PDB file of C-alpha atoms in Angstrom:
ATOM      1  CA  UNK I   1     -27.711 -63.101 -43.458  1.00 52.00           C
ATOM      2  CA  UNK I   2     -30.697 -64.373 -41.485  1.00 51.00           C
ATOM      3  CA  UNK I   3     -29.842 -67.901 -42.313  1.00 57.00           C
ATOM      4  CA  UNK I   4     -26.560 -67.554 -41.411  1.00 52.00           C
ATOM      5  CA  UNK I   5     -27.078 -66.691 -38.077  1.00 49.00           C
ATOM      6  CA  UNK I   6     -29.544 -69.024 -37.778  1.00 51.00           C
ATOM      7  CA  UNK I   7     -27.391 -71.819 -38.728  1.00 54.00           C
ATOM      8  CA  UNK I   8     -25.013 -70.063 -36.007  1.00 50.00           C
ATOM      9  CA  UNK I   9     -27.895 -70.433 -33.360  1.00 51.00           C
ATOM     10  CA  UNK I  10     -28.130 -74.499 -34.345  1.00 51.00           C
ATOM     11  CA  UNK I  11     -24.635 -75.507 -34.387  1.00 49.00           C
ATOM     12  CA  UNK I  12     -24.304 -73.374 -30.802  1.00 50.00           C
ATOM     13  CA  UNK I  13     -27.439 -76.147 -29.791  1.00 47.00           C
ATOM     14  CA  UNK I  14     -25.395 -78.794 -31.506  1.00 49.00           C
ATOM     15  CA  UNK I  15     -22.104 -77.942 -29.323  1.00 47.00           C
ATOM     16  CA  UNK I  16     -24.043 -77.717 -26.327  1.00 48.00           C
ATOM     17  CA  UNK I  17     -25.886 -81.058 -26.574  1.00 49.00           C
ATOM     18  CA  UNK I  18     -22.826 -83.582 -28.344  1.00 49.00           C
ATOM     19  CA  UNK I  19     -20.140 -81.094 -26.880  1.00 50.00           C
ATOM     20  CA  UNK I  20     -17.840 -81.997 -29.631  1.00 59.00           C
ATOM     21  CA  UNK I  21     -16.069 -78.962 -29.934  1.00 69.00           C
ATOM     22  CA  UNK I  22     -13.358 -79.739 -33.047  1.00 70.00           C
ATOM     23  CA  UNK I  23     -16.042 -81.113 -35.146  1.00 67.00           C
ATOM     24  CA  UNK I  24     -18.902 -78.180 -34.516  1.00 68.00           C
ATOM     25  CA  UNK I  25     -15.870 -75.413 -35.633  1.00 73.00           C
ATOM     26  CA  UNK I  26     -14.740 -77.577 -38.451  1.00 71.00           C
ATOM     27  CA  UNK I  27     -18.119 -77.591 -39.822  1.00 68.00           C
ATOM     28  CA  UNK I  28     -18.674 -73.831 -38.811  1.00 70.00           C
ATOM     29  CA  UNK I  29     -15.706 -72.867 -40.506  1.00 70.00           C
ATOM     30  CA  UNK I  30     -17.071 -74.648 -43.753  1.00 64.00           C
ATOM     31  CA  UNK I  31     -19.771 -72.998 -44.121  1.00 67.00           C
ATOM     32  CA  UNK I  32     -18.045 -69.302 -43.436  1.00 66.00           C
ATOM     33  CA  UNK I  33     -16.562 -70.154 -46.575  1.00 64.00           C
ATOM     34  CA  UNK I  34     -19.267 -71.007 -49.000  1.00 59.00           C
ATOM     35  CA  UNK I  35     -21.081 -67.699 -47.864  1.00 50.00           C
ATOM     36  CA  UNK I  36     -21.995 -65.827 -51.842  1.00 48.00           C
ATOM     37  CA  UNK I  37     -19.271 -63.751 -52.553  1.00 44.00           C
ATOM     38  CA  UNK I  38     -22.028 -60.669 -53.325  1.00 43.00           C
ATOM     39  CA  UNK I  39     -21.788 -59.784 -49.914  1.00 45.00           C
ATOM     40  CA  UNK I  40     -18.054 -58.444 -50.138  1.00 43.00           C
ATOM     41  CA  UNK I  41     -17.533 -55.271 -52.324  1.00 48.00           C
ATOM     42  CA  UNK I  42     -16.112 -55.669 -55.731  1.00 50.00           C
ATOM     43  CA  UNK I  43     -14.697 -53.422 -57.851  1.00 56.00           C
ATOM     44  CA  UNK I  44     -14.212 -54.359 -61.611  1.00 60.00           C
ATOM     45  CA  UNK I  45     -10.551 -54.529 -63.204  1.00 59.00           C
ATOM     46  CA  UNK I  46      -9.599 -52.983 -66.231  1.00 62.00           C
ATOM     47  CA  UNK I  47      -8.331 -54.913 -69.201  1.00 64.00           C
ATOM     48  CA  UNK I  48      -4.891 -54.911 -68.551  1.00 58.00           C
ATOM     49  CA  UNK I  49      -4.686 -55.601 -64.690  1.00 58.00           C
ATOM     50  CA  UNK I  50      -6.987 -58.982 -65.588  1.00 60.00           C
ATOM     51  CA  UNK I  51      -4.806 -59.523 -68.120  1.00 57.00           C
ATOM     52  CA  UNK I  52      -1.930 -59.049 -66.104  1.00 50.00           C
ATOM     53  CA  UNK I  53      -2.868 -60.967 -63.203  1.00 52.00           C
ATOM     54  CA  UNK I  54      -3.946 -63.960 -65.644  1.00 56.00           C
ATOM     55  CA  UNK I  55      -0.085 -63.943 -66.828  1.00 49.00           C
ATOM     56  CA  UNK I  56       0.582 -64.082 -63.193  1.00 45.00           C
ATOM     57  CA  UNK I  57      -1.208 -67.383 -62.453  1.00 49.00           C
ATOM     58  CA  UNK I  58       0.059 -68.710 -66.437  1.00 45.00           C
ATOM     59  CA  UNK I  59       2.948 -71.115 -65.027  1.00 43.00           C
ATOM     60  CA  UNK I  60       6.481 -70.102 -66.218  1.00 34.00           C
ATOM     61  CA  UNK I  61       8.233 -73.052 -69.206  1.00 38.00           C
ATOM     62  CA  UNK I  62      11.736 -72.896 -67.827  1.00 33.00           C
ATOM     63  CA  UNK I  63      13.219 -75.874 -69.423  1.00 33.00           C
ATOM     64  CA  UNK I  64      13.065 -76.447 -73.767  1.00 36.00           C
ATOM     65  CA  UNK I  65       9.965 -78.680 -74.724  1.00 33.00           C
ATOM     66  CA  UNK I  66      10.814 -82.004 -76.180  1.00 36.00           C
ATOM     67  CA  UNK I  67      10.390 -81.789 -79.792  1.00 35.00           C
ATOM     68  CA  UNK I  68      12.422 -81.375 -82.925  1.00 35.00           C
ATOM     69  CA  UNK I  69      14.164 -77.843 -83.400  1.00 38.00           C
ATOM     70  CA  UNK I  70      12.419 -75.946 -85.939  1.00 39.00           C
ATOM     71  CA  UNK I  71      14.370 -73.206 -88.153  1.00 42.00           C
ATOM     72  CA  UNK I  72      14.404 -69.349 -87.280  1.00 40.00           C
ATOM     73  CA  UNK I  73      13.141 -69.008 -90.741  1.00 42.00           C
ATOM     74  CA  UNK I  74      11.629 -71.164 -93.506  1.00 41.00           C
ATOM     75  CA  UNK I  75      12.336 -70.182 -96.914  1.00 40.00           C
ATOM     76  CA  UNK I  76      10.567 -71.994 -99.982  1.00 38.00           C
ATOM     77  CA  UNK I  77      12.242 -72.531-103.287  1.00 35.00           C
ATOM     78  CA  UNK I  78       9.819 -70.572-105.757  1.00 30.00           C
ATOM     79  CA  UNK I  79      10.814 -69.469-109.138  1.00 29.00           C
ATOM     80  CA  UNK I  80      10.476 -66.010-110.713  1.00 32.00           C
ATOM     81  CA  UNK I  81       8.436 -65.396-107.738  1.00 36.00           C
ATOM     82  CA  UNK I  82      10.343 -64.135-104.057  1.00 35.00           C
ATOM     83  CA  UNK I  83       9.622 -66.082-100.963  1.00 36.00           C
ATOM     84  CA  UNK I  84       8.467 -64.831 -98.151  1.00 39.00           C
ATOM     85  CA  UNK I  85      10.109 -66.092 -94.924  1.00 39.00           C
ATOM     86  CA  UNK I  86       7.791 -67.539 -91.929  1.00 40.00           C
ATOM     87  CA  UNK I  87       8.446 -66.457 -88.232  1.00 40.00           C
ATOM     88  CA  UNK I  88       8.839 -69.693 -85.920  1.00 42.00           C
ATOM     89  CA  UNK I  89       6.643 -69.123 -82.577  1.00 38.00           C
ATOM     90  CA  UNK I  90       8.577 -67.535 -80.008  1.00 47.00           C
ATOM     91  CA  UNK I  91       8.166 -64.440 -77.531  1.00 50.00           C
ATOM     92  CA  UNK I  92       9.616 -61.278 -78.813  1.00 51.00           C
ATOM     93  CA  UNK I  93      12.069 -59.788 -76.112  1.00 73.00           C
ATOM     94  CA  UNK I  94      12.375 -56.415 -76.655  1.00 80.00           C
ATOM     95  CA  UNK I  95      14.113 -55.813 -73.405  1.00 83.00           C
ATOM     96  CA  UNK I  96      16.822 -57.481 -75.073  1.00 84.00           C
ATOM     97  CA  UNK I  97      17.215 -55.587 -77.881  1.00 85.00           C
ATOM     98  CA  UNK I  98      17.149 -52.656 -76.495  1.00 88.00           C
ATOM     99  CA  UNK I  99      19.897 -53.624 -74.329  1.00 90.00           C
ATOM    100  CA  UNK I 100      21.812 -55.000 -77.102  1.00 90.00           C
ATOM    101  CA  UNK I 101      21.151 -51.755 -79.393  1.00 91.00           C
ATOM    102  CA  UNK I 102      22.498 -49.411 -76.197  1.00 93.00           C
ATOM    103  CA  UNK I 103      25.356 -51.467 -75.959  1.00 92.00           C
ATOM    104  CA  UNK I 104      26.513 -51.825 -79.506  1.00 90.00           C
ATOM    105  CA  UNK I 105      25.565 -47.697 -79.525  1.00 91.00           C
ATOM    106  CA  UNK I 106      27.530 -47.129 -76.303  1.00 93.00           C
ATOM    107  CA  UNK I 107      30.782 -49.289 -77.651  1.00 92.00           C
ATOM    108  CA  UNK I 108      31.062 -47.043 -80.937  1.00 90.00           C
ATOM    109  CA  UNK I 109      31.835 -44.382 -79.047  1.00 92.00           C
ATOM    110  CA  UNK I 110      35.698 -43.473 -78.129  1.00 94.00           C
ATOM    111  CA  UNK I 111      35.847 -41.102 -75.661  1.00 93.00           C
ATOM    112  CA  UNK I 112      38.084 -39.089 -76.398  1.00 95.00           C
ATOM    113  CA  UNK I 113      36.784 -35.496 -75.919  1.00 95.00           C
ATOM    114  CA  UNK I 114      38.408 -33.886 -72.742  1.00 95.00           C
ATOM    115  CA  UNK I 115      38.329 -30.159 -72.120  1.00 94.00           C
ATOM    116  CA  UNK I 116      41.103 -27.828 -69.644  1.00 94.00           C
ATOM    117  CA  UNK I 117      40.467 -26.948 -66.147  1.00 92.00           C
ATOM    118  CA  UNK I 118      41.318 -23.799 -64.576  1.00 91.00           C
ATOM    119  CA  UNK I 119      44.499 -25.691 -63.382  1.00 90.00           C
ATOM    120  CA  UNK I 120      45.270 -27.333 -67.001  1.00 92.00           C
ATOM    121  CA  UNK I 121      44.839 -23.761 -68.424  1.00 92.00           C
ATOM    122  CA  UNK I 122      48.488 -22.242 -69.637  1.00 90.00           C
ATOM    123  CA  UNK I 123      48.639 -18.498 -67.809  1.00 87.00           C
ATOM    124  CA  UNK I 124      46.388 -17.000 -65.091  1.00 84.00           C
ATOM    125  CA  UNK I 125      49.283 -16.881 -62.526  1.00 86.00           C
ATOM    126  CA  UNK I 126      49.023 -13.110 -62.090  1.00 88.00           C
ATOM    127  CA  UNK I 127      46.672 -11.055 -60.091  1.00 91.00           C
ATOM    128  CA  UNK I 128      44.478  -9.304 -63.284  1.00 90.00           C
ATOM    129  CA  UNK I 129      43.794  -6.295 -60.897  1.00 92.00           C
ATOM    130  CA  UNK I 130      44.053  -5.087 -57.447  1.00 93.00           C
ATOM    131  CA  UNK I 131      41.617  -6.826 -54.922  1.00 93.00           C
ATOM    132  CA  UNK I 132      40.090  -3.119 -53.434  1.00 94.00           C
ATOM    133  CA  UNK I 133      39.883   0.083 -54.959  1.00 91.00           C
ATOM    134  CA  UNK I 134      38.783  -0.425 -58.630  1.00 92.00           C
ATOM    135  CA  UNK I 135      34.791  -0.806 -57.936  1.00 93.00           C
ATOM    136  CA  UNK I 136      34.987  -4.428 -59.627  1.00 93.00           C
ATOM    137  CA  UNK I 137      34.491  -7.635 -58.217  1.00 92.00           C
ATOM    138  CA  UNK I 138      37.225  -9.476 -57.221  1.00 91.00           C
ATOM    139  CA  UNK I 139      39.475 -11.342 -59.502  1.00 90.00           C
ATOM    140  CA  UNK I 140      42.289 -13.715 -58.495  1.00 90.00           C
ATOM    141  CA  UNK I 141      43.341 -15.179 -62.045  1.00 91.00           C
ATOM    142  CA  UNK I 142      42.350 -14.602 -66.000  1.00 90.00           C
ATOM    143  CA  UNK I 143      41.707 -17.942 -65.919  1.00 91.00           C
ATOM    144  CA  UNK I 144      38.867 -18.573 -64.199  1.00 91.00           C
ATOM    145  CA  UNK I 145      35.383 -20.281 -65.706  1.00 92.00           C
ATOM    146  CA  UNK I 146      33.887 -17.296 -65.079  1.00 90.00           C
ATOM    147  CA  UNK I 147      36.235 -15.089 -68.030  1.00 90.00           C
ATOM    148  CA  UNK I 148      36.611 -15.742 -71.826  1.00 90.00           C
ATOM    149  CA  UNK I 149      39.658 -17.932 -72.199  1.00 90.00           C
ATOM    150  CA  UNK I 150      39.446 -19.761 -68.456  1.00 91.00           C
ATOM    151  CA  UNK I 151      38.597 -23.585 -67.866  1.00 93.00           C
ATOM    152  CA  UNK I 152      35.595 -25.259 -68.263  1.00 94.00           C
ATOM    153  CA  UNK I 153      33.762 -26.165 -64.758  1.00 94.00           C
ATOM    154  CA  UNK I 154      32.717 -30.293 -65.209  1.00 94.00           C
ATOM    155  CA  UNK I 155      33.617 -30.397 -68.560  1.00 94.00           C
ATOM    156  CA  UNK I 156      33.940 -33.712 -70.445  1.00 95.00           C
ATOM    157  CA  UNK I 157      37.189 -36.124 -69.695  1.00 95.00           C
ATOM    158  CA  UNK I 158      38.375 -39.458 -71.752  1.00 96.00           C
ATOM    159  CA  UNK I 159      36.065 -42.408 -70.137  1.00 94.00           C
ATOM    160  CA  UNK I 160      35.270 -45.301 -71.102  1.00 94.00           C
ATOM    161  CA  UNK I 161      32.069 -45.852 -72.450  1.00 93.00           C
ATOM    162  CA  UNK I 162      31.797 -49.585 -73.079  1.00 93.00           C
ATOM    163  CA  UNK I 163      29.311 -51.674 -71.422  1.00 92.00           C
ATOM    164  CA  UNK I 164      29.129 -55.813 -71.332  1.00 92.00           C
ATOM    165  CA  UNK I 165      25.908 -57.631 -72.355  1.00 90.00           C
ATOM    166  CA  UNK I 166      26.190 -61.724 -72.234  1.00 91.00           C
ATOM    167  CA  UNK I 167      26.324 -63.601 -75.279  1.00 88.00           C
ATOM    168  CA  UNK I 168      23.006 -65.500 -75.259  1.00 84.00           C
ATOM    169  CA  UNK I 169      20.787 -62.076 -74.285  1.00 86.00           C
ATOM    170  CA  UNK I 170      22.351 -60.664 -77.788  1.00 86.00           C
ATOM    171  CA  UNK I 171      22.181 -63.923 -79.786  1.00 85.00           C
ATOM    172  CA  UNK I 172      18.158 -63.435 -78.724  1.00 84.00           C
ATOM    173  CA  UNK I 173      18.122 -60.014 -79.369  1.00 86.00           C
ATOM    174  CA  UNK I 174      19.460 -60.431 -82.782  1.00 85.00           C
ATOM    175  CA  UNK I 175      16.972 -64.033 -83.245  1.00 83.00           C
ATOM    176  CA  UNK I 176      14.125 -61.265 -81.857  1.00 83.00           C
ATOM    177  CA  UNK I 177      14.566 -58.664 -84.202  1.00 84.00           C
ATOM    178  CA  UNK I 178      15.074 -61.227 -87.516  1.00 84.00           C
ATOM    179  CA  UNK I 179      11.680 -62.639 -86.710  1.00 80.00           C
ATOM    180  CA  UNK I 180      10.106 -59.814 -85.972  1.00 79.00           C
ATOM    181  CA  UNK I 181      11.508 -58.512 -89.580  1.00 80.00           C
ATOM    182  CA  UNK I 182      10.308 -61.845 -91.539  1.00 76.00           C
ATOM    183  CA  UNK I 183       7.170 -60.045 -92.441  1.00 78.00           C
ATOM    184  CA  UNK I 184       9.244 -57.583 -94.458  1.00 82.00           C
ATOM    185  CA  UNK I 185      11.940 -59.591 -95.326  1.00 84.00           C
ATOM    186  CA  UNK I 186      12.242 -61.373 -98.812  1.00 84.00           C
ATOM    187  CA  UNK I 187      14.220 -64.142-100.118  1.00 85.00           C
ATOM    188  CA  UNK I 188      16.183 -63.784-103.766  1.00 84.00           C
ATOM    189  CA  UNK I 189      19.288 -65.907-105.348  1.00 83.00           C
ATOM    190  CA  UNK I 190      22.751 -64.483-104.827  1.00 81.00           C
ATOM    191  CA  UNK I 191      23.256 -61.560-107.785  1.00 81.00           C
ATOM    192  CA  UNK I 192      26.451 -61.447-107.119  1.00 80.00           C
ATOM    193  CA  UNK I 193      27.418 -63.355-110.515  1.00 77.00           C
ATOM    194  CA  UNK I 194      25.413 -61.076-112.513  1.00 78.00           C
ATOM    195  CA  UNK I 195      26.362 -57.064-111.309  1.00 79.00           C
ATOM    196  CA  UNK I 196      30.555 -59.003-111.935  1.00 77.00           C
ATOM    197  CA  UNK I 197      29.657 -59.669-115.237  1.00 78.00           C
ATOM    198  CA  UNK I 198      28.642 -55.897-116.172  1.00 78.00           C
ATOM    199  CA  UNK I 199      31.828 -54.288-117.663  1.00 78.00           C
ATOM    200  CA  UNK I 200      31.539 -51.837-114.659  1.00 82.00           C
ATOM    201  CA  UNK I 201      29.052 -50.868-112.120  1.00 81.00           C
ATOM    202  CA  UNK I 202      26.219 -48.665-112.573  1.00 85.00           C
ATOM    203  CA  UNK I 203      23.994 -47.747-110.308  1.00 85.00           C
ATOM    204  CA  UNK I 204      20.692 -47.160-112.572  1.00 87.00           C
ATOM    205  CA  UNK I 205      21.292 -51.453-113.160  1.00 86.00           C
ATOM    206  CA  UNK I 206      21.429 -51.756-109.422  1.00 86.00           C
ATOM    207  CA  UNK I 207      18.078 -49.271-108.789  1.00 88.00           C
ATOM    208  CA  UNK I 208      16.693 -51.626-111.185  1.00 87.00           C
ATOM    209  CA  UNK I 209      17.052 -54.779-109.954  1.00 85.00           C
ATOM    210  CA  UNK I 210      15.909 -53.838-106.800  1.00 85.00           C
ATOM    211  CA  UNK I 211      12.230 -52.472-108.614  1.00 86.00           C
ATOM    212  CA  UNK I 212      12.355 -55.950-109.910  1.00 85.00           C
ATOM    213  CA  UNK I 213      12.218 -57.138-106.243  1.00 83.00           C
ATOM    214  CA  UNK I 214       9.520 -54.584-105.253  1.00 83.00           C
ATOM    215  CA  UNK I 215      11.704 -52.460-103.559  1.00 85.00           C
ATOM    216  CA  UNK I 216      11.547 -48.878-103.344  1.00 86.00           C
ATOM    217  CA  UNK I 217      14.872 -46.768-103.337  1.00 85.00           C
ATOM    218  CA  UNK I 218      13.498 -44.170-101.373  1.00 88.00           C
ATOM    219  CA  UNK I 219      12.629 -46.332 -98.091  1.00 88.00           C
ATOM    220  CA  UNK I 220      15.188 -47.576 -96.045  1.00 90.00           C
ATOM    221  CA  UNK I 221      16.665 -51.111 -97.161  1.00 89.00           C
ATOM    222  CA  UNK I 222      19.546 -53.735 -95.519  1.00 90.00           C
ATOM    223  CA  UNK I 223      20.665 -55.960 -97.422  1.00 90.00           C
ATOM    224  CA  UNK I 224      22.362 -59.369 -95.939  1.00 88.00           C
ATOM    225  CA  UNK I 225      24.663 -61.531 -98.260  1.00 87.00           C
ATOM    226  CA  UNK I 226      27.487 -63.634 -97.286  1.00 86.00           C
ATOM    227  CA  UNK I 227      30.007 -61.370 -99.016  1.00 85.00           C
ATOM    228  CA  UNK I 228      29.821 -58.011-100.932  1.00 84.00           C
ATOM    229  CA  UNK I 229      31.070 -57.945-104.352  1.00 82.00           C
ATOM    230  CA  UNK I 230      33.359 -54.678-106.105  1.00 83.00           C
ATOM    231  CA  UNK I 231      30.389 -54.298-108.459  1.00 83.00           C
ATOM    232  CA  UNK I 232      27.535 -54.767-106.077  1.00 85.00           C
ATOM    233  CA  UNK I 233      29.423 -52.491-103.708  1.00 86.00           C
ATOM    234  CA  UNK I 234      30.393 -49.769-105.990  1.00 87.00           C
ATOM    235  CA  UNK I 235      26.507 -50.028-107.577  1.00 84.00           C
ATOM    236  CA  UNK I 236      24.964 -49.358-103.931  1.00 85.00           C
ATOM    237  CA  UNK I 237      27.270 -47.272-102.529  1.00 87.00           C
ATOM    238  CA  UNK I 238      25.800 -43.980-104.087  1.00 86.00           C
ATOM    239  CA  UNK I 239      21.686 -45.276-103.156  1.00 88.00           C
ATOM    240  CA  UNK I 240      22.053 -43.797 -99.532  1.00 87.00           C
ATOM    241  CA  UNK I 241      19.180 -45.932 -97.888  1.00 88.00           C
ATOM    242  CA  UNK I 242      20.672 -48.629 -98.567  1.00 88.00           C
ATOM    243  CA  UNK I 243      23.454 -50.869 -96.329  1.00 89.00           C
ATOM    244  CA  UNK I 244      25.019 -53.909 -96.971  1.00 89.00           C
ATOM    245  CA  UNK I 245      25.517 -56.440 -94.182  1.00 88.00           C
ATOM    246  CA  UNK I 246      27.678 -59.501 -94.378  1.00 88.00           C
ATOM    247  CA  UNK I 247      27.809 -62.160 -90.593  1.00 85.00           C
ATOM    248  CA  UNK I 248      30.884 -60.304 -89.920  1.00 86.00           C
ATOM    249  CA  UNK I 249      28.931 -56.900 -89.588  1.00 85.00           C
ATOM    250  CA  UNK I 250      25.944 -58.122 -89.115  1.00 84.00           C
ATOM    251  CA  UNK I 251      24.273 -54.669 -87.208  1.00 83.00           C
ATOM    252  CA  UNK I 252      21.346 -55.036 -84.613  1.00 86.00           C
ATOM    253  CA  UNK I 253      20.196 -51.670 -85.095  1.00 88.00           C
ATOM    254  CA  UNK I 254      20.204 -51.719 -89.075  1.00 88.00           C
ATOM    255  CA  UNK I 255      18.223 -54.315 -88.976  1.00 88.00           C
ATOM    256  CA  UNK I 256      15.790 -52.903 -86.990  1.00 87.00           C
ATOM    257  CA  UNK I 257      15.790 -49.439 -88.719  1.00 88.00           C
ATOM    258  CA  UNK I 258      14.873 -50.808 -92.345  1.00 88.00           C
ATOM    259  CA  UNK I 259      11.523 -50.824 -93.848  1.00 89.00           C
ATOM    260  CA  UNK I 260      12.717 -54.006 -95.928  1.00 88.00           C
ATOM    261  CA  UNK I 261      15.240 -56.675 -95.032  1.00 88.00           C
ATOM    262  CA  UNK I 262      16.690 -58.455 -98.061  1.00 87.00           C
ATOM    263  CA  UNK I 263      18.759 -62.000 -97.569  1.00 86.00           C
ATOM    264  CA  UNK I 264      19.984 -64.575 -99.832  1.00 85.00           C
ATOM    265  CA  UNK I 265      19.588 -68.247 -99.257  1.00 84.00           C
ATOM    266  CA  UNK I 266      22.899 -68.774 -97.905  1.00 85.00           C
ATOM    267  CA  UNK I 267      22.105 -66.270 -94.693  1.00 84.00           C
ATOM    268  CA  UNK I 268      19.119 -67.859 -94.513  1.00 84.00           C
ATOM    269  CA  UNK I 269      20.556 -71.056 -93.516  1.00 82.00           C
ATOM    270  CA  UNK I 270      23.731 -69.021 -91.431  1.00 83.00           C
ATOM    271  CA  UNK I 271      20.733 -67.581 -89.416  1.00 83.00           C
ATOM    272  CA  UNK I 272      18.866 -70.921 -88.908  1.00 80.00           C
ATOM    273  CA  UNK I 273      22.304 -72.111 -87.462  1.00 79.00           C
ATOM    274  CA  UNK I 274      23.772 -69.411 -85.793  1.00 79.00           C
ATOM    275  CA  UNK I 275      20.546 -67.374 -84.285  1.00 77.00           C
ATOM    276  CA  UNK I 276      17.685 -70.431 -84.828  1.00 71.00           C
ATOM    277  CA  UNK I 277      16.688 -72.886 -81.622  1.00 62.00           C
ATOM    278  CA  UNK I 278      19.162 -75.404 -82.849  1.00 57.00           C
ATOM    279  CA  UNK I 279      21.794 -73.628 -82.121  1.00 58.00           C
ATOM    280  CA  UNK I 280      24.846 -75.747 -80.998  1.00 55.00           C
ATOM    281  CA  UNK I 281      27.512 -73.142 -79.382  1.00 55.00           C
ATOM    282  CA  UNK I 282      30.362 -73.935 -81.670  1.00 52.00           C
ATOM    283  CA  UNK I 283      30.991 -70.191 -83.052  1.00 51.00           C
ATOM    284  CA  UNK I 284      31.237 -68.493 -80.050  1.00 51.00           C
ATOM    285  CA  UNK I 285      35.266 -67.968 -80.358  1.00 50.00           C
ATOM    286  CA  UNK I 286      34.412 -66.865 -83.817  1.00 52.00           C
ATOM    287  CA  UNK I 287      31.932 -64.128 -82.808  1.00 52.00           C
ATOM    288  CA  UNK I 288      34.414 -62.799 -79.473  1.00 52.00           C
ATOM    289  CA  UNK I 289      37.350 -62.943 -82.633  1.00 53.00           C
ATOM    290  CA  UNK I 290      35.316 -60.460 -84.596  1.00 48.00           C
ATOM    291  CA  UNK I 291      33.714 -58.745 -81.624  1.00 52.00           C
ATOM    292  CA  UNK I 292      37.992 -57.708 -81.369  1.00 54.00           C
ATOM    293  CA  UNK I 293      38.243 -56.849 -84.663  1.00 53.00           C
ATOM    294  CA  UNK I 294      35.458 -54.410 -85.112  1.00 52.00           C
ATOM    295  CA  UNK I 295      36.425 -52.451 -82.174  1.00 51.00           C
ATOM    296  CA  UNK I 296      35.898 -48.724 -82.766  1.00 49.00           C
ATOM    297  CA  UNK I 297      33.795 -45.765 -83.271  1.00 45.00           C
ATOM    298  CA  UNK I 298      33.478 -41.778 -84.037  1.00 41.00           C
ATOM    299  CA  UNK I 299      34.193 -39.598 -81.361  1.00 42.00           C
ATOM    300  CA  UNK I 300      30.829 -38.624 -79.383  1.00 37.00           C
TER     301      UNK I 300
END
């Protein structure tokens, strides 16, 4: 600090004798600013505020980089043995997917459960009981909340519990959660062919084939094929961790509820196209068509 002010005392000499003022508090100001830093109290930052304010200063990518779309996944042609699938590099939005696992949630239900007022209740138009006299408290109908039989005080009416999410944040969502399930997902040929050639189903043949994959029944499984078979669906339909998923019910929340994912090579290349980066926009009517169709849901 002592040479500070001492460079203060000689550019005060230095104003007084060239009288330059603009130049003396340009300089002045200069050196202000290279003063060490030590001088100021510091207080460290924990890992996540420095990490936080270093994705502050990272510069935001707003437009696609120039270069050749790559496929959501990448399967490799490998017999006897299953392929395992390779995540392209992409941020995980999990914001999404929760929205888009509220919203498919929130769309199932009907609403449809409604209860009676004290006005919708039938009777309670009589007096039950003088209003003095009797020791009681007051009653002005048998229908009130406040007696067995009366209406319910803010009870549940039909609503509507739908909610809207855009196209593209659920096309991510669903794009999110696939790559975030390539670790446990696994590749195998379509067996539809060979459960339609059994004379009829069975579910120890199905239990097997899937020990032959390295699956276990007992965890949770989802399996994604382009169509479901009588004898692959009336093998699986007893095994009751297991769900079958074709495009047309393709579920955001089953996918992210099972410990494996299984998928054939065909959905393999319908994801690359529909949910991948080189996505082209032209089955959007097709998705709002079945969006229609599957309208519905158990009363909540």
């Amino acid at each position: 600090m002592g040479n500070c002010f001492t460079q203060l005392r000689y550019k005060r000499l230095e104003l007084s004798n060239n009288g330059d003022l603009r130049s003396a508090l340009i300089a002045l100001l200069l050196q202000l600013l290279n003063l060490p830093l030590l001088l100021l109290p510091q207080t460290p930052l924990c890992p996540r505020t420095q990490q936080f304010s270093q994705n502050l200063q990272t510069p935001l990518r707003l437009r696609r980089a120039r270069h050749p779309p790559s496929p959501l996944l990448h399967r490799r042609q490998i017999w006897g043995n299953f392929p395992r699938p390779q995540v392209r590099t992409s941020r995980h939005r999990a914001r999404h997917c929760h929205l888009a696992i509220i919203t498919d949630l929130q769309n199932k239900r009907l609403g449809t459960a409604s209860t009676l007022t004290r006005a919708e209740v039938s009777g309670g138009g009589r007096k039950p009981y003088p209003q003095k006299k009797t020791g009681r408290a007051r009653q002005g109908s048998t229908r009130t909340p406040l007696r067995p039989g009366g209406g319910v005080v803010f009870g549940p009416k039909p609503r509507d519990w739908s909610i809207k999410i855009n196209r593209k944040e659920k096309r991510l969502a669903i794009s999110t959660a696939v790559a975030s399930a390539a670790e446990n997902t696994i590749v195998v040929e379509d067996f539809s062919d060979e459960f339609e050639k059994l004379e009829k189903p069975k579910t120890t043949e199905f239990i097997a084939a899937m020990k032959r994959w390295g699956l276990d029944p007992k965890e949770k499984t989802t399996f994604l094929v382009t169509e479901v078979a009588n004898n692959v669906r009336l093998s699986s339909r007893n095994i009751g961790t297991l769900k079958m998923l074709t495009p047309r019910t393709l579920n955001l929340f089953d996918i992210l509820n099972a410990d494996k994912l299984i998928m054939t090579p065909e959905i393999v290349d319908y994801l690359n196209a529909r949910y991948g980066v080189d996505y082209d926009g032209e089955t959007e009517e097709e998705e709002e068509e079945v969006a229609e169709e599957d309208e519905g849901g158990v009363e909540v």
